[in-house]
């Protein structure tokens, strides 16, 4: 309320009088193998994978005699149980506290017997199931916003003063969320309004970012922070949207026939979400259609050194999650 009142007071004091005119793929449960092609699985960083079943759904619904299971991991070694890998006697695999190096191809061979009732003749059957398992993160959200304000002229100090007061008001509004306004800019244009005279308007743009100084203080050092920062940036977006909604309300309900020459243009508020991926992760809607909105770990042969959303080609990379091209 204080920020709304402050901006309104500044607007009134700056200007004279004028005219007026706004899926993720569900990774929970059980995942069965498929004969002939790998099943893709996406596991959020530091979370537990679904239960991978060394069997296809058709075989699971039938009697299986003397089954044995052999799991091979991404390093092509036989998997053994440890703090991150749990293998049951019935061939179920669960990966815990999943991290980038655990990504890769997991193969399981199911061996079982068929027995002819008449002769007791035994035949050994083997079936191989492949699972491609990828670590993923939620993207880091930021928001690109744009608003417009009327002004008396495109020259003079009033426009710059309005711009600075607006940025300060918005920063104060979201400072407790450790979000801040970055890359603010404005331009003044001469606009012809339908059925009205020409008007001067300020076209203001800025980005709202969840990484204000000290943002890491919100995070547990042993865990990732995108859930917290994304929650905060969503709250910041809502507050700023309400801020400009309040400006429109003040304009319509607190002024009679005269309004400040510098005022918010109703319905001019626009917002666009921008996604960024952490280094070592990127988006690929073609390769990862079941996790198209995710930041998926970069596969061998690719890397991502910054907060871009694309994994770049690098043939010398042989690991998952590379952040540099050696």
Tab-separated table of C-alpha atoms in Angstrom, residues 24 26 38 59 64 79 81 115 125 135 173 181 214-215 219 221 225 232 237 264 280 286 302:
chain	number	residue	atom	x	y	z
A	24	UNK	CA	5.814	-33.275	-17.094
A	26	UNK	CA	4.784	-38.529	-14.420
A	38	UNK	CA	14.509	-47.983	-24.456
A	59	UNK	CA	5.259	-60.833	-19.016
A	64	UNK	CA	7.396	-66.737	-14.721
A	79	UNK	CA	24.928	-52.910	-10.681
A	81	UNK	CA	23.186	-52.155	-4.198
A	115	UNK	CA	8.677	-76.087	-19.150
A	125	UNK	CA	14.458	-67.590	-22.275
A	135	UNK	CA	18.390	-36.076	-14.375
A	173	UNK	CA	7.844	-4.197	-3.118
A	181	UNK	CA	14.418	-5.418	-11.045
A	214	UNK	CA	22.000	-12.708	-0.714
A	215	UNK	CA	19.485	-15.019	-2.393
A	219	UNK	CA	18.637	-22.216	0.452
A	221	UNK	CA	23.479	-25.679	1.126
A	225	UNK	CA	17.136	-23.983	-4.672
A	232	UNK	CA	9.499	-16.314	-4.782
A	237	UNK	CA	5.131	-11.389	-10.336
A	264	UNK	CA	-0.257	4.569	-15.829
A	280	UNK	CA	25.063	-28.675	-17.479
A	286	UNK	CA	12.469	-33.109	-29.762
A	302	UNK	CA	27.027	-31.809	-25.533
